[in-house]
Coordinates of N, CA, C and O in Angstrom, one line a residue:
X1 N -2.6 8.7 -2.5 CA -2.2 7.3 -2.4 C -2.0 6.6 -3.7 O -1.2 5.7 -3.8
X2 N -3.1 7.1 -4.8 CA -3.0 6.0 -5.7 C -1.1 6.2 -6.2 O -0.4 5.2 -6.3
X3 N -0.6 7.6 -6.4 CA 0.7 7.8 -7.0 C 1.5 6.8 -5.9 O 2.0 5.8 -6.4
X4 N 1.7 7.0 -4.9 CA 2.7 6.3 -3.8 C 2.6 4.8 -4.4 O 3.6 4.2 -4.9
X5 N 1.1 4.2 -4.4 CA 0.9 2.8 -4.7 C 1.8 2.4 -5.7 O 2.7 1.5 -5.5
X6 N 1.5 3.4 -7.2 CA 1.9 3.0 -8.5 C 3.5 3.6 -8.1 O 3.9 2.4 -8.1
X7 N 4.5 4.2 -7.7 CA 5.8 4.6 -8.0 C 6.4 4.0 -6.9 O 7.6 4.1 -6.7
X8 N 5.7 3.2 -6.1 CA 6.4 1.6 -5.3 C 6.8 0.6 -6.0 O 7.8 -0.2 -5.8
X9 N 5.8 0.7 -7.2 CA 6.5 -0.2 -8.0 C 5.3 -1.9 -8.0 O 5.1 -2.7 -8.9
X10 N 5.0 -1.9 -6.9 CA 4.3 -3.1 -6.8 C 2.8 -3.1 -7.4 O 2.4 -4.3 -7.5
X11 N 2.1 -2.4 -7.7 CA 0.8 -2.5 -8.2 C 0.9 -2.9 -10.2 O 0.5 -3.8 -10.9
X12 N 1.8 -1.2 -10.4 CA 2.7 -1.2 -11.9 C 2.6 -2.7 -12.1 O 1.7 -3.4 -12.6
X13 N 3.8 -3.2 -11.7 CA 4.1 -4.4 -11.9 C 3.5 -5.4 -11.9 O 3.8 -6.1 -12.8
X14 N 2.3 -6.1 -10.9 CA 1.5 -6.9 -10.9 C 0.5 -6.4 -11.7 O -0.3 -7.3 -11.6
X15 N 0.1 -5.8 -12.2 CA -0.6 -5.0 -13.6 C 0.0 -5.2 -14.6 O -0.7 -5.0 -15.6
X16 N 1.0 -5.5 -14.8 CA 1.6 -5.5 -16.3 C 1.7 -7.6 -16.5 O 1.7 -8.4 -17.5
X17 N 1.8 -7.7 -15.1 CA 1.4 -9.8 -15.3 C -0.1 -10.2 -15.8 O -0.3 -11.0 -16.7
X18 N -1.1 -9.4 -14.9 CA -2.4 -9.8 -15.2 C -2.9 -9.4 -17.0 O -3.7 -9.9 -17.8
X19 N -1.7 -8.3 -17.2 CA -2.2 -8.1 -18.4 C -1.7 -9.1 -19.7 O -2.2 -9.3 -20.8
X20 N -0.3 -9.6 -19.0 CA 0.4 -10.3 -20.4 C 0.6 -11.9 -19.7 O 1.2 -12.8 -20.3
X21 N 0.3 -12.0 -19.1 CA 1.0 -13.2 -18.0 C 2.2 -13.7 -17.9 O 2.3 -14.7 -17.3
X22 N 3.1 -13.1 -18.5 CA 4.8 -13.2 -18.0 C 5.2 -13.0 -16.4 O 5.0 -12.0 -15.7
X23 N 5.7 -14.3 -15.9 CA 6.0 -14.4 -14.7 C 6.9 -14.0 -14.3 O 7.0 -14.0 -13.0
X24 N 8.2 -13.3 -15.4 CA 8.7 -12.2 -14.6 C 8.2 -11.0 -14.3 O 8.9 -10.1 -14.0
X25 N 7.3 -10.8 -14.4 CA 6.6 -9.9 -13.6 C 6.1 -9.6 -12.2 O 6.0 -8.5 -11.5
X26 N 5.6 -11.3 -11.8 CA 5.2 -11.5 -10.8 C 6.9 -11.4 -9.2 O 7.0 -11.2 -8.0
X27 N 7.8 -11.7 -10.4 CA 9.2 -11.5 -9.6 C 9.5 -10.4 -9.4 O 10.1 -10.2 -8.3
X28 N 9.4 -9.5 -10.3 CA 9.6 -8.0 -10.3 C 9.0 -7.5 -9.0 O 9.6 -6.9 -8.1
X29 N 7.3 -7.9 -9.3 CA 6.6 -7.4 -8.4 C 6.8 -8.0 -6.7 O 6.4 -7.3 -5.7
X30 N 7.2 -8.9 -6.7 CA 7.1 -9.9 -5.8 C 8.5 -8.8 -4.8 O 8.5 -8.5 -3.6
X31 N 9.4 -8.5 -5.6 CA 10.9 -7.9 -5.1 C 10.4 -6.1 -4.4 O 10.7 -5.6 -3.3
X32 N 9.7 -5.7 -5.3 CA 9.1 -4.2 -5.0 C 7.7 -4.8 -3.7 O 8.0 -4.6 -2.5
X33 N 7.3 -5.0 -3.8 CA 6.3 -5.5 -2.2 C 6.9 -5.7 -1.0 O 6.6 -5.3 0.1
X34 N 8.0 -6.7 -1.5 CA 9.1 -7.0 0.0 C 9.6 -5.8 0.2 O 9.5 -5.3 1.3
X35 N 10.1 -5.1 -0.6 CA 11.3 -3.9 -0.4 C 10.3 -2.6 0.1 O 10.7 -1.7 0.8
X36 N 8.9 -2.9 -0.5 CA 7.8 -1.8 0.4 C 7.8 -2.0 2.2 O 8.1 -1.3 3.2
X37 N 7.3 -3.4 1.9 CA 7.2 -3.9 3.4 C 8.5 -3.2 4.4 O 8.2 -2.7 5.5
X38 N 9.8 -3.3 4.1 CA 11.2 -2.9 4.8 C 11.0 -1.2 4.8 O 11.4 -0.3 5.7
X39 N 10.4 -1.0 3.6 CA 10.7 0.7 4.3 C 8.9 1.3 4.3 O 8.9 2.5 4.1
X40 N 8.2 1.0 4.4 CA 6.7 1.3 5.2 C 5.8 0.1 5.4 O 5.0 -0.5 4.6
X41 N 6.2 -0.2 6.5 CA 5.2 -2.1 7.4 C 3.9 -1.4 6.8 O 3.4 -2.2 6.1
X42 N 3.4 -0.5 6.8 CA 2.0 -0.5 6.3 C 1.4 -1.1 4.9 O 0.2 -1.3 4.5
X43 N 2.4 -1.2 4.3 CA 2.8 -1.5 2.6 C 2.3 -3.1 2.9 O 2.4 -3.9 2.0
X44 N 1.8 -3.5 4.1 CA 1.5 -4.9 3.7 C 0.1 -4.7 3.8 O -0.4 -5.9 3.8
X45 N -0.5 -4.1 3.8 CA -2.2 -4.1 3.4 C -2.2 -4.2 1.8 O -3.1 -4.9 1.3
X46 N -1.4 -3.7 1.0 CA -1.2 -4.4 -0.4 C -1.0 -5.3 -0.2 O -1.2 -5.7 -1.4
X47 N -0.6 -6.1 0.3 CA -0.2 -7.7 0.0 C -1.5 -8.7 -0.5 O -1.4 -9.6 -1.4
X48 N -2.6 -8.5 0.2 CA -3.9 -9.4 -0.3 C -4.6 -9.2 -1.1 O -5.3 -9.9 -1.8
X49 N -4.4 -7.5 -1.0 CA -4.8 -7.3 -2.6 C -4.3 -8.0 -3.8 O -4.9 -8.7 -4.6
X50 N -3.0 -7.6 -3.8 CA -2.3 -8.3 -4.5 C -2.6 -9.9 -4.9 O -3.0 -10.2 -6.0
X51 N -2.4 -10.7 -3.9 CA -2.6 -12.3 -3.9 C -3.9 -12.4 -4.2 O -4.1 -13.4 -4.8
X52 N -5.5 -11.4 -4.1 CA -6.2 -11.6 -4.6 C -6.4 -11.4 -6.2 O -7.2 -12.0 -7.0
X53 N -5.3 -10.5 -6.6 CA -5.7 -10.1 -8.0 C -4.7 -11.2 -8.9 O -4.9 -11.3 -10.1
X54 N -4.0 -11.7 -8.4 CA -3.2 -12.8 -9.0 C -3.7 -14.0 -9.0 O -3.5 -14.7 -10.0
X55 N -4.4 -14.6 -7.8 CA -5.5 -15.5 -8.4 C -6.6 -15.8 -9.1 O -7.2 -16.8 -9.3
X56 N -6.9 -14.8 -9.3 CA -8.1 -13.7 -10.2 C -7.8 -13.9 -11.7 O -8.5 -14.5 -12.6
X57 N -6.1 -13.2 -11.8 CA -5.9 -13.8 -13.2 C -5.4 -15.0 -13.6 O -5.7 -15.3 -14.8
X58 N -4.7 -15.8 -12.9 CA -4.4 -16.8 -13.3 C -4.4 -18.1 -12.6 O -4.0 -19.2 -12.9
X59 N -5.0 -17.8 -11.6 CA -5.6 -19.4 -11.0 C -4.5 -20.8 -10.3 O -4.6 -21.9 -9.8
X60 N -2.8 -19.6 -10.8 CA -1.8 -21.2 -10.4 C -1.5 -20.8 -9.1 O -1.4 -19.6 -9.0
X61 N -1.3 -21.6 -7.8 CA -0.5 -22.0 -6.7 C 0.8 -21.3 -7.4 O 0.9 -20.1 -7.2
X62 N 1.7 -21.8 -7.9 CA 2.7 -21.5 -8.4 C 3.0 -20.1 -9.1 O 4.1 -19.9 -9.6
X63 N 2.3 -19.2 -9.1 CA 2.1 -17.7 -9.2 C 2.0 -17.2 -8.2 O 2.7 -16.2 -8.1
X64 N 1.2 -17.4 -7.3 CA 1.3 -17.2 -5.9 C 2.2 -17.2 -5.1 O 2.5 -16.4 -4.3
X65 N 2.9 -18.4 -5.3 CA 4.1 -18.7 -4.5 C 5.3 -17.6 -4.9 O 5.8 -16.7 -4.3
X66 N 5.6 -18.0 -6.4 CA 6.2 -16.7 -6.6 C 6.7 -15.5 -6.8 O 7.8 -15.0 -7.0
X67 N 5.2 -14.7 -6.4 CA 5.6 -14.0 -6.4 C 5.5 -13.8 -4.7 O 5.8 -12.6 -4.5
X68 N 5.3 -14.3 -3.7 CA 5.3 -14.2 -2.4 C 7.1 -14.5 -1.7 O 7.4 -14.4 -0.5
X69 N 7.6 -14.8 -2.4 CA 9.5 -15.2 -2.0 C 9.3 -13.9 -1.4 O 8.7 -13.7 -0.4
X70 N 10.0 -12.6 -2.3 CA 10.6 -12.1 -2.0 C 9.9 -11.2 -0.5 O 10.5 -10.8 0.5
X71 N 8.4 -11.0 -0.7 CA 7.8 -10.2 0.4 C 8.4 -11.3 1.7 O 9.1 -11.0 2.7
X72 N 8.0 -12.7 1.5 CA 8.5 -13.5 2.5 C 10.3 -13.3 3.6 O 10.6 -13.3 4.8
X73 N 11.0 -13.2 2.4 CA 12.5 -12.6 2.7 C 12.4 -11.1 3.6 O 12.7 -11.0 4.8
X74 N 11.9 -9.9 2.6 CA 12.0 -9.0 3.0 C 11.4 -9.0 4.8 O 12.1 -8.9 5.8
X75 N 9.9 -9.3 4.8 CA 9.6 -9.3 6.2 C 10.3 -10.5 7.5 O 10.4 -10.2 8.7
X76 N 10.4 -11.4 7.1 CA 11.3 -12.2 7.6 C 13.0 -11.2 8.4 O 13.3 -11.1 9.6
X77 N 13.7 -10.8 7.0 CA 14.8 -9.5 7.7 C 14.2 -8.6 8.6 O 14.7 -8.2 9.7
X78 N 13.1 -8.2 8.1 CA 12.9 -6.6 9.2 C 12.6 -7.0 10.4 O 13.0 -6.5 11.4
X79 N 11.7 -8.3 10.4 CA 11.1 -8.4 12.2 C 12.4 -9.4 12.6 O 12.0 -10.3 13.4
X80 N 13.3 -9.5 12.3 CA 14.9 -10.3 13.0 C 15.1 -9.6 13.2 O 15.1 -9.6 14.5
X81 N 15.7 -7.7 12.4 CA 16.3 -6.8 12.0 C 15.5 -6.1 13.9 O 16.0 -6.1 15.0
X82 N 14.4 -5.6 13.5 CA 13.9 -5.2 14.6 C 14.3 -5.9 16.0 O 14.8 -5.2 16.9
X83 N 14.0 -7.7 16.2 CA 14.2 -8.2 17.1 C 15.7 -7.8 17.7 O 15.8 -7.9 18.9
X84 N 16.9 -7.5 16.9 CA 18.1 -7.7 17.2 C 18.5 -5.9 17.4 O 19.7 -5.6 17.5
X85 N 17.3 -5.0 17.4 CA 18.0 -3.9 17.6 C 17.2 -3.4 18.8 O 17.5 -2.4 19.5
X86 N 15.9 -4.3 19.0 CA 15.0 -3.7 20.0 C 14.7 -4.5 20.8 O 14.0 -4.1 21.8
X87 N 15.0 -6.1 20.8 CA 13.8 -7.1 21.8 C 12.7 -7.5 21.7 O 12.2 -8.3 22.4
X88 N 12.2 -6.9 20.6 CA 10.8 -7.6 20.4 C 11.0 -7.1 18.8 O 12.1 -7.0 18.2
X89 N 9.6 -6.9 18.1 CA 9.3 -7.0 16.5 C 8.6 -6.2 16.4 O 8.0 -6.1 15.3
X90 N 8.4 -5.3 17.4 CA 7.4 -4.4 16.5 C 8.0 -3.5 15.6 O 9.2 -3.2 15.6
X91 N 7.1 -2.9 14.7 CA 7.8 -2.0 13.3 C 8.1 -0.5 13.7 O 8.9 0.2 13.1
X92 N 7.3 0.1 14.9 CA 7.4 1.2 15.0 C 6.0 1.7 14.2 O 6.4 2.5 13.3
X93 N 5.1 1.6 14.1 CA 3.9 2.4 13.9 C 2.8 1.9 14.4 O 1.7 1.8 13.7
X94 N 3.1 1.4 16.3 CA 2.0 1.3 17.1 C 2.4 -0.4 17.4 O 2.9 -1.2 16.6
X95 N 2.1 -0.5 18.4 CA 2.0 -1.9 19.2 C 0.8 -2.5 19.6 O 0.8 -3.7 19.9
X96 N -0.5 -1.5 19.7 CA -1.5 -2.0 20.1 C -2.7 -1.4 19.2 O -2.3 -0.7 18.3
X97 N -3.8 -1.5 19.3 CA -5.2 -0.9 18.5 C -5.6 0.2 18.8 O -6.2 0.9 18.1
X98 N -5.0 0.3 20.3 CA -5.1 1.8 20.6 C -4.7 2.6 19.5 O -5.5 3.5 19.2
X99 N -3.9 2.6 19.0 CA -3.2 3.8 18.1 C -3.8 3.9 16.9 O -3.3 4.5 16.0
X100 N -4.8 3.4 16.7 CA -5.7 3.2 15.6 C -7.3 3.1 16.2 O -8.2 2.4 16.0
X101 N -7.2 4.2 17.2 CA -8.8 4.6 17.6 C -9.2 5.6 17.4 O -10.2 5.8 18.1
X102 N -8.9 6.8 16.5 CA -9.2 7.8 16.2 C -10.9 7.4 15.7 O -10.9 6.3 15.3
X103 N -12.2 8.0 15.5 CA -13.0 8.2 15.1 C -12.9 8.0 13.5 O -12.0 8.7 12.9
X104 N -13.7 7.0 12.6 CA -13.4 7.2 11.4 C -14.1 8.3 10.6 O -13.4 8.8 9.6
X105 N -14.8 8.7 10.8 CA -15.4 9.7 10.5 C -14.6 11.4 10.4 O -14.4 12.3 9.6
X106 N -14.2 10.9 11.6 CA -13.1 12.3 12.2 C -11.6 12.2 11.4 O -11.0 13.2 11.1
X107 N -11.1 11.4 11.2 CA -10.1 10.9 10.2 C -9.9 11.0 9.3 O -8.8 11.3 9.0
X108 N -11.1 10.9 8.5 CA -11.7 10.9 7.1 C -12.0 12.3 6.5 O -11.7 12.4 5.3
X109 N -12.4 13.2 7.1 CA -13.0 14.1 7.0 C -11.9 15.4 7.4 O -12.1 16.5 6.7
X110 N -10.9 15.4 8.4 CA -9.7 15.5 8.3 C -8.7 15.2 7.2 O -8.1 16.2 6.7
X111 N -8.6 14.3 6.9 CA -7.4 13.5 5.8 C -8.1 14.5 4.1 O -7.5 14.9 3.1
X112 N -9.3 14.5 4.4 CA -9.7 15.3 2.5 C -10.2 16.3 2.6 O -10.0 17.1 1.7
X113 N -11.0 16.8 4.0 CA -11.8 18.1 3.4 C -11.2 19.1 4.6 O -11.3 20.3 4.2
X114 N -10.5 19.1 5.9 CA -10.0 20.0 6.6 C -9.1 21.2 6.4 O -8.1 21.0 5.6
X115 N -9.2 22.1 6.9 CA -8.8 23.3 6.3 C -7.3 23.3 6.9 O -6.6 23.9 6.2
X116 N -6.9 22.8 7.8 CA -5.2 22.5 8.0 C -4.7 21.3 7.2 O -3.5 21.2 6.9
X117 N -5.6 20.4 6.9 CA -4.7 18.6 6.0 C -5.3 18.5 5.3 O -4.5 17.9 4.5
X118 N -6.6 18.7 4.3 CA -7.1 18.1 3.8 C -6.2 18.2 2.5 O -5.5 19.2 2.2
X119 N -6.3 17.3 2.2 CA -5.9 16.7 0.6 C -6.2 17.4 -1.0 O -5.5 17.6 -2.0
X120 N -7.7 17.7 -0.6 CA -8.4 18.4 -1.4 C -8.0 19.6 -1.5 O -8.2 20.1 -2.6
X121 N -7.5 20.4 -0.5 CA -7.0 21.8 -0.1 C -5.7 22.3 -0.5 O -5.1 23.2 -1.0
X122 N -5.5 20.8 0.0 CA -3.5 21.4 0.0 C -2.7 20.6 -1.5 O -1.5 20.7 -1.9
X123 N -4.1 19.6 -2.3 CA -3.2 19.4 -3.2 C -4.6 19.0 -4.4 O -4.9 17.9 -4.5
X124 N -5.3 20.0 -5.1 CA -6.0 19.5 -5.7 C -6.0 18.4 -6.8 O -6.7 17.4 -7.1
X125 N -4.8 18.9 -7.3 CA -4.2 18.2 -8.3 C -4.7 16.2 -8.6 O -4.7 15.3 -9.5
X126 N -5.2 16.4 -7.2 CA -5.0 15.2 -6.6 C -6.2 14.3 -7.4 O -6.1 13.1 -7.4
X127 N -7.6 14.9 -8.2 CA -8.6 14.9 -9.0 C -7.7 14.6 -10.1 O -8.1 13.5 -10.4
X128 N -7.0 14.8 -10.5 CA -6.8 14.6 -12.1 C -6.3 13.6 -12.3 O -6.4 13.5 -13.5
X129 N -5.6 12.2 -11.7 CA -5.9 10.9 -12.1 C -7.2 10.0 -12.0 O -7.5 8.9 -12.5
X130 N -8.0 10.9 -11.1 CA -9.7 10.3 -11.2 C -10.4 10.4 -12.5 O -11.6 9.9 -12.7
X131 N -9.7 10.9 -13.3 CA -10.5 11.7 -14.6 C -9.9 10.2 -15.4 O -10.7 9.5 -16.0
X132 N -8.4 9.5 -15.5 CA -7.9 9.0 -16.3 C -8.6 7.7 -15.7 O -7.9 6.8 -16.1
X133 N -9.8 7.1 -15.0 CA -10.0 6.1 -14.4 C -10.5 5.2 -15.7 O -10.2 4.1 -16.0
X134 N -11.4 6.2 -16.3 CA -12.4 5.7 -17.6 C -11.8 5.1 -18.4 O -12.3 4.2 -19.1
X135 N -10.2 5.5 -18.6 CA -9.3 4.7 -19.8 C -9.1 3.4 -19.7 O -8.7 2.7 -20.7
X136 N -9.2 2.8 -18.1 CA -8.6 1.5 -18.0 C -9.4 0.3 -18.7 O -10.5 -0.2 -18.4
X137 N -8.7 0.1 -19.3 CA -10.0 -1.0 -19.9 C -10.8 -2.3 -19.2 O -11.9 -2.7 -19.5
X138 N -10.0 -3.0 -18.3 CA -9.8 -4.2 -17.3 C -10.3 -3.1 -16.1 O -9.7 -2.1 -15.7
X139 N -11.6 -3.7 -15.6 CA -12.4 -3.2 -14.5 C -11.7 -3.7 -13.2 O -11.8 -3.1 -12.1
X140 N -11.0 -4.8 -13.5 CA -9.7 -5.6 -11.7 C -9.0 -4.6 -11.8 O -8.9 -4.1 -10.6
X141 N -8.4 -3.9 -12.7 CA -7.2 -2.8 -12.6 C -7.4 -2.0 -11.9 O -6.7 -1.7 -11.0
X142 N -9.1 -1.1 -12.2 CA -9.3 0.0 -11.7 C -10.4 -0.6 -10.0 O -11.4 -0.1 -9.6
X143 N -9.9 -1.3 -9.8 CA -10.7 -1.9 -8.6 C -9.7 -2.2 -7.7 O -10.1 -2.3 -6.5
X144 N -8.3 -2.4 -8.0 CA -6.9 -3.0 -7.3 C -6.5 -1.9 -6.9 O -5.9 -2.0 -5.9
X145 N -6.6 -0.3 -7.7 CA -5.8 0.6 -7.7 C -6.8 1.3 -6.4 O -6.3 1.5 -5.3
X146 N -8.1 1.6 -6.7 CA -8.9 2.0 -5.9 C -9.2 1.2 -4.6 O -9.9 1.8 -3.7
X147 N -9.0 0.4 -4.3 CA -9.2 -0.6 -3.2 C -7.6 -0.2 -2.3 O -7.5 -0.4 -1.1
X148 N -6.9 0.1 -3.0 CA -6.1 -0.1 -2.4 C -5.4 1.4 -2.0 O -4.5 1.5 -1.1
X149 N -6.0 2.6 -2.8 CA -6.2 3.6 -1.9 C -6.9 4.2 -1.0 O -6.5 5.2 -0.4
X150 N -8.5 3.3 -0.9 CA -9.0 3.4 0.0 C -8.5 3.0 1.1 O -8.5 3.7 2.0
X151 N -7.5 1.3 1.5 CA -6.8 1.0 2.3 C -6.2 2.0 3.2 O -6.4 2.4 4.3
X152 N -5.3 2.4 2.1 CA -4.5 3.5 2.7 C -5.2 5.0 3.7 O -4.9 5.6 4.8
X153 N -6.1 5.1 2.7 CA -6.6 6.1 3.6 C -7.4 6.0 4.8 O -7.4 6.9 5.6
X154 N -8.2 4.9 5.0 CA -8.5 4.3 6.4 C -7.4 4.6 7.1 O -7.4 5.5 7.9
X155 N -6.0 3.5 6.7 CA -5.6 3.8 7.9 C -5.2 4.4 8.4 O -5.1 4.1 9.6
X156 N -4.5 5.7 7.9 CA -4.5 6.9 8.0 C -5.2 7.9 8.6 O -4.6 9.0 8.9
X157 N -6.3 7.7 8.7 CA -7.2 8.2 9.4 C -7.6 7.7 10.5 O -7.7 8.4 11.5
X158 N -8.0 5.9 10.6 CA -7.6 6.0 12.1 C -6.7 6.1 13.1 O -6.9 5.8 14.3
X159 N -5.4 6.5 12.1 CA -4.4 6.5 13.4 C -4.2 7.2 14.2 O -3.8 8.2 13.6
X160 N -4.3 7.5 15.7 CA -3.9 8.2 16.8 C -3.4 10.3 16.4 O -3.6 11.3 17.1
X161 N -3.0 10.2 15.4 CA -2.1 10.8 14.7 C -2.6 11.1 13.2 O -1.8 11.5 12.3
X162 N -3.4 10.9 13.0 CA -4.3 11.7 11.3 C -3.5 12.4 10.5 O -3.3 12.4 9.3
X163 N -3.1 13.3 11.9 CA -3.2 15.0 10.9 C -1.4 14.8 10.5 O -0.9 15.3 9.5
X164 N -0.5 14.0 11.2 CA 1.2 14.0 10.8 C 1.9 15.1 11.6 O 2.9 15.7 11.2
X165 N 1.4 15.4 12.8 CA 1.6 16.5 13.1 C 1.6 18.2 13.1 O 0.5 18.8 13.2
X166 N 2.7 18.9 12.9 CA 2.6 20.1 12.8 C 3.3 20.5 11.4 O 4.0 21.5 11.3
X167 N 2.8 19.3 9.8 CA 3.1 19.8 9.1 C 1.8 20.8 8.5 O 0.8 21.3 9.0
X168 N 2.4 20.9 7.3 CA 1.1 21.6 6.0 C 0.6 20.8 5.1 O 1.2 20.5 4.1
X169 N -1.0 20.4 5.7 CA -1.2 19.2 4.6 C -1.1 18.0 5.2 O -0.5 17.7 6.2
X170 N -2.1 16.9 4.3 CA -1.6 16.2 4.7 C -0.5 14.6 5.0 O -0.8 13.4 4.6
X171 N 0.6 14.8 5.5 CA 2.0 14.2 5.5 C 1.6 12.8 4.9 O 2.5 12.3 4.3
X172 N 0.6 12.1 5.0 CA 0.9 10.6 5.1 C 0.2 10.6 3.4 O 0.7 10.0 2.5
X173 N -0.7 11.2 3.3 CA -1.8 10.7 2.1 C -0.5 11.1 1.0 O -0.7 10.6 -0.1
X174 N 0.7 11.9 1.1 CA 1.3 12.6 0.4 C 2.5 12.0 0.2 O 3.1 12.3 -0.8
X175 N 3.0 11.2 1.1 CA 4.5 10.6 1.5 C 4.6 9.4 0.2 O 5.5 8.7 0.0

C-alpha cells in the first residue's frame, strides 16, 4: 500500500507542501486526489488524512480549500458520471456494509501471512521500505504514510472479498 499511496501521486505531493509550504503543491496534490478518487472511490480514505496533515502544517482555511477544488470536481463528475450511466451513484465497490463484514481478524491475517495471499509470502520485498522509515526526519510524514496504509489494508480485509479472487497473492494490497 504504502508504493500505491506514494505513485498516486497524492501523499508525494502533499509531503513536499508540508515540507516547503509552496501552494502549488497543495494544487498539484489537490489534482492527483480528485483523479485517485475517479479511478479507485476507495482513494477517498486519503482524503482526511490528508486535510488533517495540511492543517497540521499550516493552520490556513485557505490551504484547505485549495487544495480540496479539484477532489471536489473530480467526485462531483464520477457520481453524475455514475448517475447518468446507472440511476443511482453508487461507485461499484459495494452498496451496503454487508460487503465489508468479513471478520477483521480473518482479513488481516489473510491479506499478510496466508499461504494463498499473503503479502509477506508472495512479495517480501514488501519489508524493505520499512527499513527506510528511520530516515524521515518529520515524525507527521512517517505517521501520514503509515496511517494511511493501515487504511488501506483494513479495508481490504474487510471486504466480502479479501483474498481478489482466484488470483496469486494478494490483488488489492498489490494493485
Amino acid at each position: 500500500a504504502p508504493g500505491r499511496i506514494m505513485s498516486a501521486g497524492n501523499s508525494g505531493w502533499i509531503i513536499r507542501f508540508g515540507l516547503n509550504k509552496d501552494k502549488a503543491w497543495l494544487w498539484k496534490a489537490g489534482f492527483w486526489m480528485g483523479l485517485l478518487f475517479f479511478s479507485r472511490f476507495e482513494g477517498i480514505l486519503l482524503f482526511p488524512l490528508a486535510l488533517a496533515y495540511i492543517h497540521f502544517k499550516s493552520r490556513k482555511k485557505k490551504d484547505l480549500i485549495l487544495f480540496s477544488v479539484w477532489p471536489a470536481v473530480f467526485l462531483a463528475f464520477e457520481l453524475i458520471y455514475n448517475y447518468i450511466r446507472s440511476g443511482h451513484f453508487y461507485t461499484g465497490y459495494g452498496a451496503s456494509l454487508n460487503d465489508y463484514a468479513t471478520p477483521l481478524s480473518l482479513g488481516l491475517y489473510g491479506n499478510l501471512f496466508s499461504a494463498g495471499k499473503g503479502i509477506f509470502i508472495y512479495s517480501p520485498a514488501i519489508l524493505i521500505p520499512a527499513a527506510g522509515f528511520k530516515f524521515f526526519k518529520n515524525i507527521a510524514e512517517r505517521r501520514l504514510i503509515l496511517l494511511a496504509s493501515l487504511l488501506y489494508l483494513i479495508l481490504y480485509s474487510k471486504w466480502w472479498d479479501w483474498s481478489g479472487d482466484t488470483c496469486w497473492g494478494p490483488r488489492f494490497l498489490m494493485a
